[in-house]
CSV table of C-alpha atoms in Angstrom, one decimal:
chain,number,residue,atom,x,y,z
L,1,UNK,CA,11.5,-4.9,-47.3
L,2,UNK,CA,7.9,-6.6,-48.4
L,3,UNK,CA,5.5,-6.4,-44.9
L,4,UNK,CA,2.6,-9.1,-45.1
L,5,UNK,CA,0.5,-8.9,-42.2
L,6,UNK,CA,-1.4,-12.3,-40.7
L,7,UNK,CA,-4.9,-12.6,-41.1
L,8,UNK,CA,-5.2,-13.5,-37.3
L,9,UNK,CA,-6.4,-10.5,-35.3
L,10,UNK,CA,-5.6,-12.4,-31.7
L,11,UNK,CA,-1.9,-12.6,-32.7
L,12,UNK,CA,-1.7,-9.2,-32.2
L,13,UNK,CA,0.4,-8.3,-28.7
L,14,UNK,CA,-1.5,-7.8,-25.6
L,15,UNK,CA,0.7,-6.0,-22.7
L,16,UNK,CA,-0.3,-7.8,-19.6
L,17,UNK,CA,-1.6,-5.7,-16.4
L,18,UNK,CA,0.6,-4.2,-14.7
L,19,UNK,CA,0.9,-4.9,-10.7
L,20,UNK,CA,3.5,-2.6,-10.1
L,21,UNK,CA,2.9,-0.1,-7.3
L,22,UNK,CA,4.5,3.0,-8.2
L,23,UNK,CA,7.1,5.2,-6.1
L,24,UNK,CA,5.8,8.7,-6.9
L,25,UNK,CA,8.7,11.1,-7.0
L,26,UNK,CA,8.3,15.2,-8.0
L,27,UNK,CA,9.1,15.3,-11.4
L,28,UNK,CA,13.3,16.0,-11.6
L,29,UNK,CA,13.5,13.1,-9.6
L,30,UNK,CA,14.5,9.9,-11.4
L,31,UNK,CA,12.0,7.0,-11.8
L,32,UNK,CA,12.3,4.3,-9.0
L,33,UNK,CA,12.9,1.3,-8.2
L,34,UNK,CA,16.4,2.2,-10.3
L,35,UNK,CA,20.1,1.5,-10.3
L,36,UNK,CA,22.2,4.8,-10.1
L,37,UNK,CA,25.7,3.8,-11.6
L,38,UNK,CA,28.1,6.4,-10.4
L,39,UNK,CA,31.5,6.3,-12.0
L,40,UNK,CA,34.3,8.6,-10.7
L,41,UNK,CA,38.1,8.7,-10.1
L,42,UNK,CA,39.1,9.0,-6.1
L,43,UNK,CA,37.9,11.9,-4.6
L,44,UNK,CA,36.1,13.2,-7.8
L,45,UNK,CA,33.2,13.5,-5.6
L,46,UNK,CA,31.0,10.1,-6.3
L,47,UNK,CA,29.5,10.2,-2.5
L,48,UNK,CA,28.5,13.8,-2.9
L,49,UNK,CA,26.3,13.7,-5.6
L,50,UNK,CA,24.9,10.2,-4.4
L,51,UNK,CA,23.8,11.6,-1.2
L,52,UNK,CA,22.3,14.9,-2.3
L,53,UNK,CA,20.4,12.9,-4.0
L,54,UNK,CA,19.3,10.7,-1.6
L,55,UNK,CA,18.8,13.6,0.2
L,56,UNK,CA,16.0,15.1,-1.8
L,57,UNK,CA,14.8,11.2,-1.7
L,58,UNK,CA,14.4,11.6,2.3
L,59,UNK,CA,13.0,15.2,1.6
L,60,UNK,CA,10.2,14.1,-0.2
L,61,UNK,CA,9.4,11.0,2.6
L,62,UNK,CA,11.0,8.7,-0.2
L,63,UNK,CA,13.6,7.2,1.7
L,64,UNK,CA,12.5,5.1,4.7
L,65,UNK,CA,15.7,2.9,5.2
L,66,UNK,CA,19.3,3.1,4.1
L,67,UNK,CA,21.3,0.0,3.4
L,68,UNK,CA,24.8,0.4,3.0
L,69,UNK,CA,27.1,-2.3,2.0
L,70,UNK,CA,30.7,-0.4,2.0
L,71,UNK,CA,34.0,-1.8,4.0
L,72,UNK,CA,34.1,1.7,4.8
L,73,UNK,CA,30.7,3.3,5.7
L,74,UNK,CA,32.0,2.9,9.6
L,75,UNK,CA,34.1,5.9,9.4
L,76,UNK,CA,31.7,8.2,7.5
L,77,UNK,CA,29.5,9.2,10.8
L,78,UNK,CA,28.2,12.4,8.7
L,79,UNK,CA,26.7,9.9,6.3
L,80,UNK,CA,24.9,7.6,9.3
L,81,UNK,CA,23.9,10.5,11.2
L,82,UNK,CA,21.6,12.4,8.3
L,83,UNK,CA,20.2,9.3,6.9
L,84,UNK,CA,19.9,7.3,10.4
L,85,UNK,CA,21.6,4.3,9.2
L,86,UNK,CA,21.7,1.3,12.1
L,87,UNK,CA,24.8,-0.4,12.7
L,88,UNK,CA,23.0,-3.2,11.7
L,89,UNK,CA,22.1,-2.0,8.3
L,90,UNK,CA,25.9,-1.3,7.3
L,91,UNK,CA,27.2,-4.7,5.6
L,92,UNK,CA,30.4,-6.3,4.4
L,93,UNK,CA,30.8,-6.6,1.0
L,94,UNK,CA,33.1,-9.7,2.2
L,95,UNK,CA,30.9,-11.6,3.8
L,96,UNK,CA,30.3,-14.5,1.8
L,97,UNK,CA,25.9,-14.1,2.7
L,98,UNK,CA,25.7,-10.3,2.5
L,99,UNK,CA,23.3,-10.8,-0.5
L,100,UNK,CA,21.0,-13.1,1.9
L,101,UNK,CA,21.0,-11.3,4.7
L,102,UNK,CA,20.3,-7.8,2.3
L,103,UNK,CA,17.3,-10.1,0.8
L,104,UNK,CA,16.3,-11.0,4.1
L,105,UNK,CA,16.2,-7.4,5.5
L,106,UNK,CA,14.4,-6.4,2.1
L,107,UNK,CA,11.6,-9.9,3.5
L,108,UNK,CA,11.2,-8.6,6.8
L,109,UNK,CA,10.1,-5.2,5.7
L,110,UNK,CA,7.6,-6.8,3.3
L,111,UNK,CA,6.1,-9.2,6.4
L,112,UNK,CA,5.5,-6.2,8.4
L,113,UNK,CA,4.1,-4.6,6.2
L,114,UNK,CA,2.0,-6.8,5.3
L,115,UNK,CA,1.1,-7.5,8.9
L,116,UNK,CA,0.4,-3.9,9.5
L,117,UNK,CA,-2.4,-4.1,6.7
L,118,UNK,CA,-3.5,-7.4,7.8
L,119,UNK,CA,-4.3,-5.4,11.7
L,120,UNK,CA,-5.6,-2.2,9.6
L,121,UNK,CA,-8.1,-4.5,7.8
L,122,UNK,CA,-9.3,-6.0,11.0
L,123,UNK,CA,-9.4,-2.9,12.6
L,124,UNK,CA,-11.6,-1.2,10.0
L,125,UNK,CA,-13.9,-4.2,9.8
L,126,UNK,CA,-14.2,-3.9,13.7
L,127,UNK,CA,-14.9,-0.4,13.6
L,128,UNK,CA,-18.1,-1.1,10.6
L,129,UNK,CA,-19.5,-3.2,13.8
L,130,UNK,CA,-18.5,-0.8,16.7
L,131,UNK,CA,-20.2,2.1,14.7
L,132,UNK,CA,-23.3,0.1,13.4
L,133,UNK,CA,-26.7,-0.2,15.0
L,134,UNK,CA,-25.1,-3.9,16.4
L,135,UNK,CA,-26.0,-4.2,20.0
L,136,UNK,CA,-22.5,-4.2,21.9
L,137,UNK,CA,-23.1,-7.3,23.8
L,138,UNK,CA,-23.5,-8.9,20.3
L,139,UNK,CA,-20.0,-8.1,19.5
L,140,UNK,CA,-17.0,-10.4,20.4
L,141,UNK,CA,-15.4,-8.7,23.4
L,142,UNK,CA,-12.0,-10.1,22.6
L,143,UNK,CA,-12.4,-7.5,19.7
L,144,UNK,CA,-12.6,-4.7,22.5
L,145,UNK,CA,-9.5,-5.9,23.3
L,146,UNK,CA,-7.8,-5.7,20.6
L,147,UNK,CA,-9.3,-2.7,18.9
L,148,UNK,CA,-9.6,-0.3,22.2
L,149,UNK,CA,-8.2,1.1,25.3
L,150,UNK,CA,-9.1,0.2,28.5
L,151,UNK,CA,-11.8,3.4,28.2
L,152,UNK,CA,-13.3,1.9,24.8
L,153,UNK,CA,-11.9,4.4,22.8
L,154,UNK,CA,-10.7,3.2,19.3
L,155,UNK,CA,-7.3,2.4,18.5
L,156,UNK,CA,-6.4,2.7,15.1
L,157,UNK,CA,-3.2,0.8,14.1
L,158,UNK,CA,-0.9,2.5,11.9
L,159,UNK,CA,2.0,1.5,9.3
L,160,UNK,CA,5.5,2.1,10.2
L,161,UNK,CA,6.1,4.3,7.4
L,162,UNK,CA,2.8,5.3,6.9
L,163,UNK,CA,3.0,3.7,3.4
L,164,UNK,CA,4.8,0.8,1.5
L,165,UNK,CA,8.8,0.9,2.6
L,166,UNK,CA,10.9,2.6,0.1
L,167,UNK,CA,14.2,1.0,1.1
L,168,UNK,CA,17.6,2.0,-0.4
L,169,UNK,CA,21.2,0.1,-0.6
L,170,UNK,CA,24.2,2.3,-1.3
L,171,UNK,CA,27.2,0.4,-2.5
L,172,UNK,CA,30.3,1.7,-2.3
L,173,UNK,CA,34.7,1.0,-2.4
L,174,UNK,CA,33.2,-2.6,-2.8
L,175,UNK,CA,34.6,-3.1,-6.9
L,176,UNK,CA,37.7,-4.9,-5.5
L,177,UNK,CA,35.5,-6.8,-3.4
L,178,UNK,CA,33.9,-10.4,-3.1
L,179,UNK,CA,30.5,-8.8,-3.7
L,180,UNK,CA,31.0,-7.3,-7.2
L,181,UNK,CA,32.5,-11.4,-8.0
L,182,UNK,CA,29.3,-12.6,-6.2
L,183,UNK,CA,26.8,-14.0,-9.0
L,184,UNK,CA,23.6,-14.1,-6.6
L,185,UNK,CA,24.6,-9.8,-6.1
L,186,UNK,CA,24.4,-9.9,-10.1
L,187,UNK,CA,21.0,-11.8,-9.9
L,188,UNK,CA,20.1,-9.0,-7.4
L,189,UNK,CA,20.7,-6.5,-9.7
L,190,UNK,CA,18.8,-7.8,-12.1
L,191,UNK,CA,15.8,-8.4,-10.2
L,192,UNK,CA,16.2,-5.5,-7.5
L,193,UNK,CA,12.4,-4.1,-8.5
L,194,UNK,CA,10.5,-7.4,-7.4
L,195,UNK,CA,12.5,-8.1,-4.1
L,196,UNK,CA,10.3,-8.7,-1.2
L,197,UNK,CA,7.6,-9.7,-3.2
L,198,UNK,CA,4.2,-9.5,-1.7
L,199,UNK,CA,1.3,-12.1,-1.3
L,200,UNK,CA,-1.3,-11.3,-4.2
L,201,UNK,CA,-4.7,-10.6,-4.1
L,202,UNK,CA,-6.7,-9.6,-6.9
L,203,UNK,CA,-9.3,-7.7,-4.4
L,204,UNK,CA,-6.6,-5.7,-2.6
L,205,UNK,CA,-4.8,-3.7,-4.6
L,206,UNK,CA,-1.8,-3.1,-1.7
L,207,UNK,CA,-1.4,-6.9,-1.7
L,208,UNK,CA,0.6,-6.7,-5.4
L,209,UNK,CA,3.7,-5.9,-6.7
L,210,UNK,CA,6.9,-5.8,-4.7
L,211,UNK,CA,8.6,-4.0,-2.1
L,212,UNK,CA,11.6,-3.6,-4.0
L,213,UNK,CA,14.6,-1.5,-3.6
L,214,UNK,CA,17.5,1.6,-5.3
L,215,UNK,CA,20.7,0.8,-5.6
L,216,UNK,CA,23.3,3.3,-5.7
L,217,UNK,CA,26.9,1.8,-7.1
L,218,UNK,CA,30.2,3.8,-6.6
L,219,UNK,CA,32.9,2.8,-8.6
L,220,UNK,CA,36.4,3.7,-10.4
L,221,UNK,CA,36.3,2.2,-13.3
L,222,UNK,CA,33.5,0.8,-15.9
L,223,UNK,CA,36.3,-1.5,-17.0
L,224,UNK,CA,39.4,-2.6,-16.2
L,225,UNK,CA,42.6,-4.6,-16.6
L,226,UNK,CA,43.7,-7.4,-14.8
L,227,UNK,CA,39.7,-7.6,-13.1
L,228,UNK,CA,38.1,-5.1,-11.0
L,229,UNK,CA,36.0,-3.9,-14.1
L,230,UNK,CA,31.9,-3.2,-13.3
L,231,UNK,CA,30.2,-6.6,-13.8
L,232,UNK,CA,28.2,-6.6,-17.3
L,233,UNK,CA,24.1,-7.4,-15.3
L,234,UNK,CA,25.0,-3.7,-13.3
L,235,UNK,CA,26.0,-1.8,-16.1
L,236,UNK,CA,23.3,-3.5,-18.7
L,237,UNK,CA,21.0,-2.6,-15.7
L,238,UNK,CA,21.8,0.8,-14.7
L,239,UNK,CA,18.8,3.1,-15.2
L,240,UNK,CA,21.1,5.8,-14.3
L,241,UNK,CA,24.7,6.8,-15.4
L,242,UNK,CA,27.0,9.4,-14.0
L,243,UNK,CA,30.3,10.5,-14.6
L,244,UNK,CA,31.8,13.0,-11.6
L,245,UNK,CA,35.1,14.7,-12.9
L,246,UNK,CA,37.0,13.9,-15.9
L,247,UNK,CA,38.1,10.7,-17.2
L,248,UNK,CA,41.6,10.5,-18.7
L,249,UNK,CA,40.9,7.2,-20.6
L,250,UNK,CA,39.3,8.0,-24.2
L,251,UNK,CA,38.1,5.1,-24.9
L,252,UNK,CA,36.2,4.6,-21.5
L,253,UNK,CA,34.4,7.2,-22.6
L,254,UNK,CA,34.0,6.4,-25.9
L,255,UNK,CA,32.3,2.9,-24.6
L,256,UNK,CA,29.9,4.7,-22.5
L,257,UNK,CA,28.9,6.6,-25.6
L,258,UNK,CA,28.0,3.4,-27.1
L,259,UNK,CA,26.1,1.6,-24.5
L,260,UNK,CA,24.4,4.7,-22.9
L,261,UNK,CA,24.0,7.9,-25.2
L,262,UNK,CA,23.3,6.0,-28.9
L,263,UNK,CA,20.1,8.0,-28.9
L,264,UNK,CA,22.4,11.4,-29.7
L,265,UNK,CA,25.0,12.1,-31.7
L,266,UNK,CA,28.7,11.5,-30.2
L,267,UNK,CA,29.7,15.7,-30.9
L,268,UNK,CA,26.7,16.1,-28.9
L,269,UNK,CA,27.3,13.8,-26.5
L,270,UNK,CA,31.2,15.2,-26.1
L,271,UNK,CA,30.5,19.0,-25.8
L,272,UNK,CA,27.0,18.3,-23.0
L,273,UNK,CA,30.1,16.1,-21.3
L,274,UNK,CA,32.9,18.1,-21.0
L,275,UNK,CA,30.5,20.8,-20.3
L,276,UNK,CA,29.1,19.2,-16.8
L,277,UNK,CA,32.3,18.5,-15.8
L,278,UNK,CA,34.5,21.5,-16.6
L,279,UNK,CA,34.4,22.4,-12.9
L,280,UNK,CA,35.6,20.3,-10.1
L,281,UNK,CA,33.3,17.6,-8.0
L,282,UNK,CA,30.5,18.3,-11.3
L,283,UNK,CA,28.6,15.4,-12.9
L,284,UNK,CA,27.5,13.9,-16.6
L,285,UNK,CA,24.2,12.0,-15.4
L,286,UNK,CA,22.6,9.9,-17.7
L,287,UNK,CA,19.3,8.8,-17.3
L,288,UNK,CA,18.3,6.1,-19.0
L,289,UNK,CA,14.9,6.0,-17.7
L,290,UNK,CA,13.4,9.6,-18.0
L,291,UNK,CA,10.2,11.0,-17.1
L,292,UNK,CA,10.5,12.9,-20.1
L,293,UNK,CA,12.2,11.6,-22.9
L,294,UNK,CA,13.7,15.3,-23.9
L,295,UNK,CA,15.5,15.5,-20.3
L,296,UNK,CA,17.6,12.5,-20.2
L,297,UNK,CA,20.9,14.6,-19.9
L,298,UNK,CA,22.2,16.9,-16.6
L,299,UNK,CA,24.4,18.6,-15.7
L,300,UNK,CA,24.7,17.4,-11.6
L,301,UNK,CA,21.2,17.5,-10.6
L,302,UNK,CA,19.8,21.0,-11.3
L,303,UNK,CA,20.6,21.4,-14.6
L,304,UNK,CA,18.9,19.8,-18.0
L,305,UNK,CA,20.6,19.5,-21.3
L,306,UNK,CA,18.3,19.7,-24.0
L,307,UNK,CA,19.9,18.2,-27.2
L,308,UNK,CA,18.9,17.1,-30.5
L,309,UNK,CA,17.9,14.1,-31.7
L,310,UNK,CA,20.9,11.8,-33.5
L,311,UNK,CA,20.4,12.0,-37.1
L,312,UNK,CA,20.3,9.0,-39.6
């Protein structure tokens, strides 16, 4: 291969700037926004590892809002109990707008929010007059108003959360269903980072970026016969990969080594597999999005698998 470089300096690349606001997370925490694919047989143990995780999430004041879209999330009153899920946040995956009405919820989180900053801008401007040589009567007492209580004591508005809204959607027994057939859920998953986009402004740097959200997918099967197989935008998406138990099918596994571990050799990828999942309810995770590139394997969640490079 000849290489021949132009004589044009300016053609060189140029990353733009990034807008994103990032979700800080400790450091064995996966990277968010993400897409945690979760592949398991029944009862292999799929919603365990899913909400330990999201456990930690809520432990580190990461998760501010569950969505669950599941036919059968009603039952499970363990699940809506620890993570305070609202009736009104558990959704069919039948209903023919439960993609609106989870982009809607995702819209009305960004709006408050950004009403909350809009009130703790005004507030902060008030309080540069109220503690300023500014005679009082010079000062527009429907500001008093809004800014005090009735003994002129400051009222400082605060945000919901206390920062941007990290929201969540689980999504689970839904493979059979209308949703994982719905193209605009595909488009979701493809775009799930810059949901609830907010109104930019170059001079405020909370007023970039998205709100976003995680998605955490449950199913059987990566793919199947006769339908029912996980839609090509979620797995071509998925910043995360885990297998719970064993899977009988060779070649399931086989195409998972292709489109998720290329970056190691397939012995290596075989023995760090059947080793995470030797015992009952264990997990293969693949992260596809690693802090640090040398710790994209584990064993469940507590447990790295250091392995060599694949050689050419």
């Amino acid at each position: 291969m000849r290489i021949e470089k132009t004589k044009q300096k300016d053609a060189q690349l140029k990353l733009p700037k990034n807008t994103r606001v990032p979700i800080k997370t400790s450091d064995d925490m996966f990277t968010h926004h993400c897409i945690f694919l979760c592949l398991g047989k029944r009862g292999s143990g799929k919603g365990v590892l899913t909400t330990n995780y999201l456990r930690l999430l809520k432990k580190e004041g990461k998760l501010d809002r569950l969505i669950i879209v599941s036919p059968t999330a009603g039952s499970n009153a363990g699940l809506l109990e620890q993570f305070q899920v609202d009736s009104d946040d558990i959704l069919d995956p039948e209903d023919p707008l439960v993609v609106e009405i989870l982009m809607e919820k995702i819209d009305n989180e960004r709006d408050q929010y950004v009403e909350e900053l809009k009130k703790l801008k005004d507030f902060n401007e008030f309080e540069k007059l109220y503690l300023s040589n500014m005679p009082i009567q010079d000062i527009d007492p429907l500001l008093f108003m809004e800014h005090c209580d009735t003994g002129g004591n400051l009222l400082k508005p605060t945000l919901k959360y206390g920062h941007r809204p990290n929201i969540h959607v689980l999504v689970d027994d839904c493979q059979s269903t209308a949703l994982f057939r719905n193209k605009r859920f595909h488009n979701l998953c493809i775009r799930h980072r810059h949901l609830g986009e907010m109104p930019y402004d170059k001079k405020d740097p909370e007023m970039c970026g998205a709100i976003g959200c995680s998605l955490y997918i449950l199913i059987q099967n990566l793919k199947a016969q006769g339908g029912g197989s996980c839609p090509r935008p979620i797995r071509n998406n998925a910043t995360q990969f885990a297998i719970v138990g064993k899977i009988k099918d060779v070649k399931e596994l086989d195409d998972i080594y292709t489109s998720m571990a290329g970056e190691v050799g397939k012995e290596q990828f075989y023995k760090a597999y059947e080793y995470s999942t030797k015992e009952k309810y264990n997990s293969f995770i693949i992260d596809l999005n690693p802090k640090d590139p040398k710790k994209k394997f584990r064993k469940n969640l507590d447990e790295y698998l250091i392995m060599e490079e694949k050689e050419d």
